[in-house]
Short mmCIF file of C-alpha atoms and ligand atoms in Angstrom, two decimals:
data_model
loop_
_atom_site.label_atom_id
_atom_site.label_comp_id
_atom_site.label_asym_id
_atom_site.label_seq_id
_atom_site.Cartn_x
_atom_site.Cartn_y
_atom_site.Cartn_z
CA UNK A 24 3.57 135.56 17.85
CA UNK A 25 1.80 137.28 14.99
CA UNK A 26 0.91 135.31 11.89
CA UNK A 27 3.35 137.51 9.95
CA UNK A 28 6.15 136.46 12.26
CA UNK A 29 5.27 132.82 11.71
CA UNK A 30 5.17 133.44 7.96
CA UNK A 31 8.64 134.95 8.00
CA UNK A 32 9.99 131.95 9.87
CA UNK A 33 8.34 129.62 7.37
CA UNK A 34 9.78 131.55 4.42
CA UNK A 35 13.27 131.38 5.84
CA UNK A 36 12.90 127.70 6.64
CA UNK A 37 11.47 127.07 3.17
CA UNK A 38 14.80 127.97 1.57
CA UNK A 39 16.39 124.87 3.08
CA UNK A 40 13.96 122.65 1.17
CA UNK A 41 15.71 123.45 -2.09
CA UNK A 42 19.01 121.96 -0.98
CA UNK A 43 17.27 119.04 0.75
CA UNK A 44 15.67 118.11 -2.58
CA UNK A 45 18.98 116.93 -3.96
CA UNK A 46 19.16 114.28 -1.25
CA UNK A 47 15.82 112.71 -2.07
CA UNK A 48 15.78 109.33 -3.82
CA UNK A 49 14.21 108.72 -7.21
CA UNK A 50 10.45 109.15 -7.36
CA UNK A 51 8.18 106.18 -6.91
CA UNK A 52 6.12 105.39 -9.98
CA UNK A 53 2.50 106.52 -10.10
CA UNK A 54 1.27 102.96 -9.71
CA UNK A 55 4.06 101.78 -7.42
CA UNK A 56 4.08 101.06 -3.73
CA UNK A 57 6.70 102.65 -1.56
CA UNK A 58 7.55 102.12 2.11
CA UNK A 59 5.83 104.48 4.51
CA UNK A 60 8.59 106.88 5.43
CA UNK A 61 9.73 110.30 4.28
CA UNK A 62 12.79 108.97 2.49
CA UNK A 63 10.37 107.41 0.00
CA UNK A 64 8.73 110.69 -0.94
CA UNK A 65 9.00 111.54 -4.63
CA UNK A 66 11.70 113.95 -5.70
CA UNK A 67 10.89 117.59 -6.32
CA UNK A 68 11.29 117.76 -10.06
CA UNK A 69 10.67 120.36 -12.73
CA UNK A 70 7.40 120.34 -14.62
CA UNK A 71 5.03 122.69 -16.36
CA UNK A 72 1.25 122.31 -16.37
CA UNK A 73 0.01 123.51 -19.75
CA UNK A 74 -3.34 124.76 -20.96
CA UNK A 75 -5.27 124.58 -17.66
CA UNK A 76 -7.87 127.06 -16.47
CA UNK A 77 -5.58 128.64 -13.87
CA UNK A 78 -7.14 130.20 -10.77
CA UNK A 79 -4.15 131.81 -9.08
CA UNK A 80 -6.04 133.25 -6.06
CA UNK A 81 -3.53 136.10 -6.30
CA UNK A 82 -5.23 139.36 -7.37
CA UNK A 83 -1.95 140.62 -8.79
CA UNK A 84 -1.77 137.66 -11.17
CA UNK A 85 -5.42 136.89 -11.84
CA UNK A 86 -6.81 133.92 -13.72
CA UNK A 87 -6.05 132.43 -17.14
CA UNK A 88 -8.66 130.56 -19.14
CA UNK A 89 -5.76 128.71 -20.75
CA UNK A 90 -2.60 129.13 -18.72
CA UNK A 91 0.60 127.44 -17.63
CA UNK A 92 2.18 126.89 -14.22
CA UNK A 93 5.90 126.15 -14.09
CA UNK A 94 7.21 124.33 -10.99
CA UNK A 95 10.90 123.93 -10.24
CA UNK A 96 12.68 122.64 -7.12
CA UNK A 97 9.52 122.76 -5.04
CA UNK A 98 8.65 126.36 -5.90
CA UNK A 99 6.37 128.05 -8.40
CA UNK A 100 8.71 129.46 -11.02
CA UNK A 101 6.15 131.15 -13.28
CA UNK A 102 2.42 131.49 -13.93
CA UNK A 103 1.01 132.82 -17.19
CA UNK A 104 -0.03 132.17 -20.76
CA UNK A 105 2.40 130.12 -22.88
CA UNK A 106 5.38 130.00 -20.49
CA UNK A 107 8.74 128.99 -21.88
CA UNK A 108 10.11 126.16 -19.75
CA UNK A 109 12.67 124.20 -21.76
CA UNK A 110 13.63 120.95 -20.08
CA UNK A 111 10.55 120.85 -17.85
CA UNK A 112 8.30 117.81 -17.99
CA UNK A 113 4.98 118.85 -19.56
CA UNK A 114 1.71 117.92 -17.85
CA UNK A 115 -1.41 118.41 -19.95
CA UNK A 116 -3.84 120.61 -18.06
CA UNK A 117 -6.47 120.94 -20.79
CA UNK A 118 -9.97 120.39 -19.48
CA UNK A 119 -8.78 120.97 -15.92
CA UNK A 120 -8.75 123.71 -13.32
CA UNK A 121 -5.35 124.40 -11.75
CA UNK A 122 -5.59 126.00 -8.33
CA UNK A 123 -3.81 126.09 -4.95
CA UNK A 124 -4.24 122.99 -2.81
CA UNK A 125 -6.90 123.14 -0.12
CA UNK A 126 -5.84 124.31 3.33
CA UNK A 127 -7.65 122.56 6.16
CA UNK A 128 -7.46 124.48 9.45
CA UNK A 129 -8.70 121.97 12.07
CA UNK A 130 -8.66 118.18 11.83
CA UNK A 131 -8.36 115.48 14.51
CA UNK A 132 -6.35 113.02 12.47
CA UNK A 133 -5.79 110.68 15.43
CA UNK A 134 -9.43 109.58 15.31
CA UNK A 135 -9.42 108.50 11.64
CA UNK A 136 -9.32 104.71 11.89
CA UNK A 137 -12.14 104.52 14.46
CA UNK A 138 -14.78 104.58 11.71
CA UNK A 139 -15.69 100.90 11.88
CA UNK A 140 -16.43 101.21 15.60
CA UNK A 141 -18.99 103.96 15.13
CA UNK A 142 -22.71 103.88 14.45
CA UNK A 143 -24.58 107.02 13.51
CA UNK A 144 -27.87 105.84 15.00
CA UNK A 145 -26.57 104.47 18.30
CA UNK A 146 -25.82 107.29 20.80
CA UNK A 147 -23.35 105.03 22.64
CA UNK A 148 -21.29 104.60 19.48
CA UNK A 149 -21.07 108.07 18.02
CA UNK A 150 -17.95 110.21 17.71
CA UNK A 151 -17.54 111.42 21.31
CA UNK A 152 -18.10 108.16 23.25
CA UNK A 153 -15.97 106.13 20.84
CA UNK A 154 -13.02 108.54 20.73
CA UNK A 155 -13.06 108.95 24.51
CA UNK A 156 -13.21 105.23 25.29
CA UNK A 157 -10.67 103.98 22.76
CA UNK A 158 -8.54 107.13 22.83
CA UNK A 159 -7.54 106.36 26.42
CA UNK A 160 -5.65 103.26 25.22
CA UNK A 161 -3.70 104.63 22.24
CA UNK A 162 -0.05 103.66 21.91
CA UNK A 163 2.28 105.87 19.85
CA UNK A 164 1.98 103.32 17.02
CA UNK A 165 -1.79 103.74 17.07
CA UNK A 166 -1.41 107.51 16.83
CA UNK A 167 0.97 107.12 13.88
CA UNK A 168 -1.30 104.74 12.00
CA UNK A 169 -4.45 106.81 12.48
CA UNK A 170 -2.76 110.03 11.42
CA UNK A 171 -1.29 108.36 8.32
CA UNK A 172 -4.76 107.27 7.25
CA UNK A 173 -6.23 110.73 7.82
CA UNK A 174 -3.45 112.34 5.83
CA UNK A 175 -3.92 109.83 3.02
CA UNK A 176 -7.56 110.85 2.72
CA UNK A 177 -6.50 114.50 2.82
CA UNK A 178 -4.12 114.02 -0.09
CA UNK A 179 -6.61 112.10 -2.18
CA UNK A 180 -9.11 114.93 -1.67
CA UNK A 181 -6.71 117.74 -2.63
CA UNK A 182 -5.80 118.96 0.87
CA UNK A 183 -2.13 119.96 0.80
CA UNK A 184 -1.94 121.68 4.21
CA UNK A 185 -3.62 120.56 7.41
CA UNK A 186 -3.90 121.72 11.01
CA UNK A 187 -3.44 118.50 12.93
CA UNK A 188 -5.49 119.26 16.04
CA UNK A 189 -4.00 116.55 18.25
CA UNK A 190 -6.05 116.44 21.43
CA UNK A 191 -4.88 113.01 22.52
CA UNK A 192 -1.16 113.43 23.12
CA UNK A 193 -0.65 110.85 25.84
CA UNK A 194 3.16 111.16 26.06
CA UNK A 195 6.12 112.73 24.24
CA UNK A 196 6.30 109.55 22.14
CA UNK A 197 2.70 110.08 21.01
CA UNK A 198 3.58 113.62 19.91
CA UNK A 199 6.61 112.33 18.01
CA UNK A 200 4.52 109.62 16.36
CA UNK A 201 1.97 112.14 15.04
CA UNK A 202 4.71 114.46 13.79
CA UNK A 203 6.49 111.54 12.10
CA UNK A 204 3.23 110.61 10.37
CA UNK A 205 2.98 114.16 9.03
CA UNK A 206 6.59 114.10 7.82
CA UNK A 207 6.25 110.66 6.22
CA UNK A 208 3.10 111.73 4.39
CA UNK A 209 4.70 114.77 2.78
CA UNK A 210 1.88 117.22 3.58
CA UNK A 211 2.47 120.67 4.97
CA UNK A 212 0.90 121.56 8.27
CA UNK A 213 0.74 122.77 11.80
CA UNK A 214 0.87 120.26 14.62
CA UNK A 215 -1.31 121.52 17.47
CA UNK A 216 0.02 119.78 20.58
CA UNK A 217 -2.77 118.99 23.02
CA UNK A 218 -3.55 117.20 26.26
CA UNK A 219 -4.41 113.51 26.56
CA UNK A 220 -8.07 112.59 26.48
CA UNK A 221 -9.30 112.39 30.07
CA UNK A 222 -6.42 114.40 31.57
CA UNK A 223 -7.44 115.95 34.93
CA UNK A 224 -8.47 119.59 34.59
CA UNK A 225 -6.14 120.53 37.45
CA UNK A 226 -3.10 119.07 35.68
CA UNK A 227 -1.25 121.42 33.33
CA UNK A 228 0.00 120.26 29.96
CA UNK A 229 3.62 119.15 29.52
CA UNK A 230 5.30 122.41 28.49
CA UNK A 231 8.77 120.92 28.81
CA UNK A 232 7.90 118.55 26.02
CA UNK A 233 6.18 121.25 23.97
CA UNK A 234 9.42 123.27 24.19
CA UNK A 235 11.40 120.21 23.11
CA UNK A 236 9.15 119.68 20.10
CA UNK A 237 9.39 123.35 19.21
CA UNK A 238 13.15 122.97 18.84
CA UNK A 239 12.64 119.93 16.59
CA UNK A 240 9.88 121.35 14.38
CA UNK A 241 11.67 124.70 14.13
CA UNK A 242 14.13 123.02 11.79
CA UNK A 243 11.43 121.56 9.55
CA UNK A 244 10.42 123.65 6.52
CA UNK A 245 7.10 121.79 6.14
CA UNK A 246 5.76 121.99 9.69
CA UNK A 247 4.99 124.52 12.38
CA UNK A 248 3.92 123.97 15.97
CA UNK A 249 0.93 125.24 17.94
CA UNK A 250 -1.02 124.17 21.01
CA UNK A 251 -4.65 123.18 21.45
CA UNK A 252 -6.38 124.06 24.69
CA UNK A 253 -8.90 122.08 26.66
CA UNK A 254 -12.43 123.51 26.67
CA UNK A 255 -12.94 126.44 29.01
CA UNK A 256 -16.63 127.25 28.76
CA UNK A 257 -18.04 124.22 30.57
CA UNK A 258 -19.58 123.00 27.34
CA UNK A 259 -18.74 119.40 26.40
CA UNK A 260 -16.65 118.74 29.51
CA UNK A 261 -15.61 115.40 28.03
CA UNK A 262 -12.97 117.39 26.14
CA UNK A 263 -11.82 119.13 29.31
CA UNK A 264 -13.22 121.95 31.43
CA UNK A 265 -10.36 124.05 32.75
CA UNK A 266 -11.06 127.17 34.80
CA UNK A 267 -9.88 130.72 34.09
CA UNK A 268 -6.81 130.31 36.31
CA UNK A 269 -5.63 127.21 34.47
CA UNK A 270 -6.39 128.90 31.15
CA UNK A 271 -4.25 131.89 32.13
CA UNK A 272 -1.43 129.60 33.26
CA UNK A 273 -1.47 127.43 30.15
CA UNK A 274 -2.08 130.18 27.61
CA UNK A 275 0.69 132.21 29.24
CA UNK A 276 3.07 129.28 28.89
CA UNK A 277 2.09 128.88 25.21
CA UNK A 278 2.80 132.57 24.59
CA UNK A 279 6.12 132.38 26.43
CA UNK A 280 7.08 129.81 23.80
CA UNK A 281 5.87 132.12 21.01
CA UNK A 282 3.34 129.58 19.75
CA UNK A 283 -0.22 130.03 18.42
CA UNK A 284 -3.16 128.51 20.30
CA UNK A 285 -6.50 127.03 19.28
CA UNK A 286 -9.70 126.21 21.19
CA UNK A 287 -13.11 124.61 20.56
CA UNK A 288 -16.01 126.90 21.42
CA UNK A 289 -19.77 126.76 21.51
CA UNK A 290 -21.27 130.18 22.07
CA UNK A 291 -20.37 133.39 23.85
CA UNK A 292 -19.15 131.95 27.15
CA UNK A 293 -15.62 131.08 26.09
CA UNK A 294 -15.17 134.32 24.13
CA UNK A 295 -16.29 136.37 27.13
CA UNK A 296 -14.11 134.34 29.51
CA UNK A 297 -11.07 134.83 27.27
CA UNK A 298 -11.79 138.54 27.04
CA UNK A 299 -12.18 138.90 30.80
CA UNK A 300 -8.85 137.11 31.27
CA UNK A 301 -7.13 139.27 28.60
CA UNK A 302 -6.32 136.19 26.55
CA UNK A 303 -7.75 137.17 23.14
CA UNK A 304 -5.19 137.98 20.46
CA UNK A 305 -4.12 137.48 16.83
CA UNK A 306 -2.36 134.23 17.80
CA UNK A 307 -5.73 132.66 18.72
CA UNK A 308 -7.80 130.45 16.43
CA UNK A 309 -11.27 129.50 17.69
CA UNK A 310 -13.26 126.57 16.29
CA UNK A 311 -17.01 126.33 15.49
CA UNK A 312 -18.69 129.76 15.10
CA UNK A 313 -21.98 128.80 16.73
CA UNK A 314 -24.35 130.60 19.10
CA UNK A 315 -22.38 133.85 19.38
CA UNK A 316 -23.59 137.46 19.60
CA UNK A 317 -22.80 140.74 17.85
CA UNK A 318 -20.72 141.89 20.84
CA UNK A 319 -18.57 138.75 20.44
CA UNK A 320 -17.91 139.46 16.75
CA UNK A 321 -16.70 142.97 17.59
CA UNK A 322 -14.35 141.60 20.26
CA UNK A 323 -12.97 138.98 17.88
CA UNK A 324 -12.34 141.56 15.15
CA UNK A 325 -10.81 144.03 17.61
CA UNK A 326 -8.31 141.44 18.87
CA UNK A 327 -7.55 139.87 15.47
CA UNK A 328 -8.85 136.44 16.54
CA UNK A 329 -9.41 133.90 13.73
CA UNK A 330 -12.23 131.37 13.47
CA UNK A 331 -12.51 128.11 11.57
CA UNK A 332 -15.81 126.61 10.50
CA UNK A 333 -16.33 122.86 9.87
CA UNK A 334 -19.60 122.91 7.93
CA UNK A 335 -20.27 119.18 7.59
CA UNK A 336 -20.19 118.59 11.35
CA UNK A 337 -21.37 121.99 12.57
CA UNK A 338 -24.54 121.87 10.51
CA UNK A 339 -25.58 118.88 12.64
CA UNK A 340 -25.22 120.79 15.91
CA UNK A 341 -27.74 123.01 17.62
CA UNK A 342 -27.52 126.72 17.01
CA UNK A 343 -26.75 128.83 13.99
CA UNK A 344 -23.46 128.84 12.11
CA UNK A 345 -22.46 132.51 12.17
CA UNK A 346 -19.41 132.51 9.95
CA UNK A 347 -20.92 135.14 7.67
CA UNK A 348 -21.66 137.60 10.48
CA UNK A 349 -18.10 137.19 11.74
CA UNK A 350 -16.71 137.78 8.24
CA UNK A 351 -18.87 140.90 7.93
CA UNK A 352 -17.38 142.11 11.23
CA UNK A 353 -13.87 141.67 9.84
CA UNK A 354 -12.92 138.31 11.38
CA UNK A 355 -10.76 135.96 9.29
CA UNK A 356 -12.78 132.75 8.85
CA UNK A 357 -11.28 129.64 7.28
CA UNK A 358 -12.64 126.15 6.58
CA UNK A 359 -11.91 122.81 8.18
CA UNK A 360 -12.69 119.11 8.01
CA UNK A 361 -12.74 118.36 11.80
CA UNK A 362 -12.70 114.55 11.52
CA UNK A 363 -13.27 111.85 8.94
CA UNK A 364 -14.87 109.29 11.19
CA UNK A 365 -18.34 110.77 11.09
CA UNK A 366 -17.81 112.99 8.03
CA UNK A 367 -15.78 112.88 4.86
CA UNK A 368 -12.97 115.04 3.58
CA UNK A 369 -14.72 116.90 0.78
CA UNK A 370 -13.72 120.55 0.53
CA UNK A 371 -16.08 121.01 -2.42
CA UNK A 372 -19.02 119.88 -0.29
CA UNK A 373 -17.84 122.11 2.58
CA UNK A 374 -17.78 125.17 0.31
CA UNK A 375 -21.17 124.27 -1.12
CA UNK A 376 -22.63 123.84 2.35
CA UNK A 377 -21.36 127.25 3.47
CA UNK A 378 -22.96 128.75 0.37
CA UNK A 379 -26.33 127.10 0.96
CA UNK A 380 -26.33 127.71 4.72
CA UNK A 381 -25.72 131.40 4.12
CA UNK A 382 -28.67 131.54 1.72
CA UNK A 383 -30.83 129.40 3.99
CA UNK A 384 -30.12 131.43 7.12
CA UNK A 385 -29.96 134.97 5.80
CA UNK A 386 -31.83 134.77 2.50
CA UNK A 387 -28.82 136.19 0.72
CA UNK A 388 -28.65 139.27 2.97
CA UNK A 389 -24.89 138.85 3.12
CA UNK A 390 -23.05 138.41 -0.16
CA UNK A 391 -20.83 135.32 -0.30
CA UNK A 392 -19.47 134.71 -3.80
CA UNK A 393 -18.20 131.37 -5.02
CA UNK A 394 -14.78 132.99 -5.46
CA UNK A 395 -14.76 134.04 -1.80
CA UNK A 396 -15.62 130.45 -0.82
CA UNK A 397 -12.60 129.18 -2.79
CA UNK A 398 -10.50 131.84 -1.06
CA UNK A 399 -11.72 130.60 2.33
CA UNK A 400 -10.61 127.09 1.39
CA UNK A 401 -7.16 128.17 0.15
CA UNK A 402 -5.52 131.54 0.86
CA UNK A 403 -7.63 132.37 3.93
CA UNK A 404 -6.70 129.00 5.45
CA UNK A 405 -3.05 129.79 4.75
CA UNK A 406 -3.51 133.17 6.46
CA UNK A 407 -5.13 131.51 9.45
CA UNK A 408 -2.22 129.09 9.93
CA UNK A 409 0.49 131.66 9.21
CA UNK A 410 1.54 130.07 5.91
CA UNK A 411 0.29 132.76 3.51
CA UNK A 412 3.75 134.04 2.60
CA UNK A 413 4.67 130.63 1.19
CA UNK A 414 1.42 128.99 0.00
CA UNK A 415 -2.31 129.61 -0.57
CA UNK A 416 -1.98 131.15 -4.04
CA UNK A 417 -0.20 130.35 -7.28
CA UNK A 418 2.36 133.10 -6.99
CA UNK A 419 5.90 132.81 -8.39
CA UNK A 420 8.31 132.35 -5.50
CA UNK A 421 5.80 130.57 -3.29
CA UNK A 422 6.12 126.86 -2.61
CA UNK A 423 4.30 124.67 -5.12
CA UNK A 424 1.19 123.32 -3.37
CA UNK A 425 -1.44 122.89 -6.08
CA UNK A 426 -4.11 120.63 -7.53
CA UNK A 427 -5.64 119.89 -10.92
CA UNK A 428 -9.41 119.35 -11.02
CA UNK A 429 -10.86 117.59 -14.08
CA UNK A 430 -13.94 119.23 -15.56
CA UNK A 431 -15.03 116.45 -17.90
CA UNK A 432 -16.67 113.90 -15.58
CA UNK A 433 -20.48 113.59 -15.82
CA UNK A 434 -20.92 115.84 -12.77
CA UNK A 435 -18.77 118.57 -14.32
CA UNK A 436 -19.09 118.35 -18.13
CA UNK A 437 -19.23 121.73 -19.88
CA UNK A 438 -18.78 124.04 -16.93
CA UNK A 439 -19.41 127.76 -17.01
CA UNK A 440 -17.78 129.85 -14.31
CA UNK A 441 -14.93 127.82 -12.76
CA UNK A 442 -15.58 129.06 -9.21
CA UNK A 443 -19.25 128.13 -9.47
CA UNK A 444 -18.21 124.70 -10.76
CA UNK A 445 -15.78 124.11 -7.88
CA UNK A 446 -18.35 125.09 -5.24
CA UNK A 447 -21.49 123.60 -6.75
CA UNK A 448 -20.46 120.68 -8.99
CA UNK A 449 -17.03 119.26 -8.20
CA UNK A 450 -16.25 116.28 -5.99
CA UNK A 451 -12.94 114.78 -4.77
CA UNK A 452 -12.92 112.13 -7.50
CA UNK A 453 -12.45 114.97 -10.03
CA UNK A 454 -9.00 115.69 -8.59
CA UNK A 455 -6.37 114.50 -11.05
CA UNK A 456 -3.12 115.76 -9.54
CA UNK A 457 -1.99 116.77 -6.05
CA UNK A 458 1.36 118.50 -5.57
CA UNK A 459 2.85 119.46 -2.20
CA UNK A 460 6.09 121.45 -2.08
CA UNK A 461 6.77 120.45 -5.65
CA UNK A 462 6.33 116.73 -5.03
CA UNK A 463 3.62 114.89 -6.96
CA UNK A 464 1.97 112.88 -4.17
CA UNK A 465 -1.25 111.83 -5.92
CA UNK A 466 -1.92 111.44 -9.63
CA UNK A 467 -4.60 109.75 -11.71
CA UNK A 468 -6.40 108.78 -8.48
CA UNK A 469 -3.31 106.91 -7.24
CA UNK A 470 -0.93 107.62 -4.38
CA UNK A 471 2.65 107.96 -5.59
CA UNK A 472 4.42 107.45 -2.28
CA UNK A 473 2.37 105.33 0.07
CA UNK A 474 0.85 101.89 0.24
CA UNK A 475 -2.73 102.59 1.21
CA UNK A 476 -3.64 98.91 1.65
CA UNK A 477 -0.86 98.53 4.20
CA UNK A 478 -1.96 101.66 6.07
CA UNK A 479 -5.49 100.28 6.15
CA UNK A 480 -4.36 96.85 7.41
CA UNK A 481 -2.16 98.43 10.09
CA UNK A 482 -5.08 100.61 11.18
CA UNK A 483 -7.44 97.64 11.42
CA UNK A 484 -4.91 95.81 13.59
CA UNK A 485 -4.66 98.83 15.91
CA UNK A 486 -8.43 99.13 16.19
CA UNK A 487 -8.79 95.43 17.05
CA UNK A 488 -6.23 95.81 19.84
CA UNK A 489 -7.79 99.05 21.12
CA UNK A 490 -11.23 97.41 21.30
CA UNK A 491 -9.77 94.60 23.39
CA UNK A 492 -7.98 96.99 25.76
CA UNK A 493 -11.12 99.13 26.15
CA UNK A 494 -13.33 96.02 26.50
CA UNK A 495 -15.43 97.47 23.71
CA UNK A 496 -18.14 95.36 22.18
ZN1 LIG B 11 -12.65 119.71 16.57
#
């Protein structure tokens, strides 16, 4: 399925959200604690953000040094200077940047609560050995709790859409648990259904269940479904090492269902294997643009393949991050968090790292403006996931996914260019307001619809049980 086709489906589905809004209960207070389920999500109200430095990320609308954004029933009603919005609640945006929420395009939320088990300086306790050992014992409840924690961090850091790259789906109940966590959190996203950790390479994924989940998610205006593939290039076999025949079988089954597919890569081998098997296409997102060649970039551009780069993790791997060469070749490149066990969710730091890596590697040979970096983190991410018709820019008619970033903290005081400030100065603690589909889910550094302490306690209980089951010391 093309990303346009997915967009059209999302737009049509989005219309149902307006009527669903009337069924939502009264909003939780900014300081209050609400039970962890979707019925507790705040209502989509009507409000107008006034006097913010608005970065619409829509070239047809442009930016406003002092502008207003009017939100009604989950959608952006108007963007401009001095908007008339009688009856709308006013939110003071002075001294803040108003922009689309960040769009993460690859994140293994199921690993989130494993942080306390890891040690950066002990090779036996880094990300891969820990997730493999404990991941084999996850119950559906564990999956739910870990994903809730990951999504909570996303929200607090201004991420309003995520690509939940679930490569430990151990049963249909595990898939349902991860999807429920996404629904209960109120974020928008794609759920990328994957295999269980440790699944034999000769065993195909459960396409009967993927088809079942497609029917379920197809009715949900906030979510779409995709599939993540096991590794195919022999690199990092701990995450699977299927051969070309299994890849053809599985990727064919994914395409029969009309779903997009995503794959971790490290170098040319997987790109060449996919090309030889005629599997490259615009429904493919590859992850980690490392160790590739010019011939690969041409193939990717020719077939409309997307790439996502996770700068905080990738910069610690061997080989060069070649996102800029791919972009020069015409490949859509978006930005992702990957995991928050060994890294943090900080889209500002990710943008800054891409800027500095480009300068470090190429000496500025390839132009990469701060505005383009903000595009990569917003509208290009929406394009990658097929959501660009409904989010990714502050465009009237699109769904209201947006954030306010304060510019008066010591790290930001008296900014110049707002794009420079976002890339080079801002940090997640500057985020004052997070809105997803017109719901205010985070404000004044507080969650409005979840009890973070409870999520944390539940996660700790899961980790204690997983350590026992895995005999982990
Ligand atoms: Zn990954």
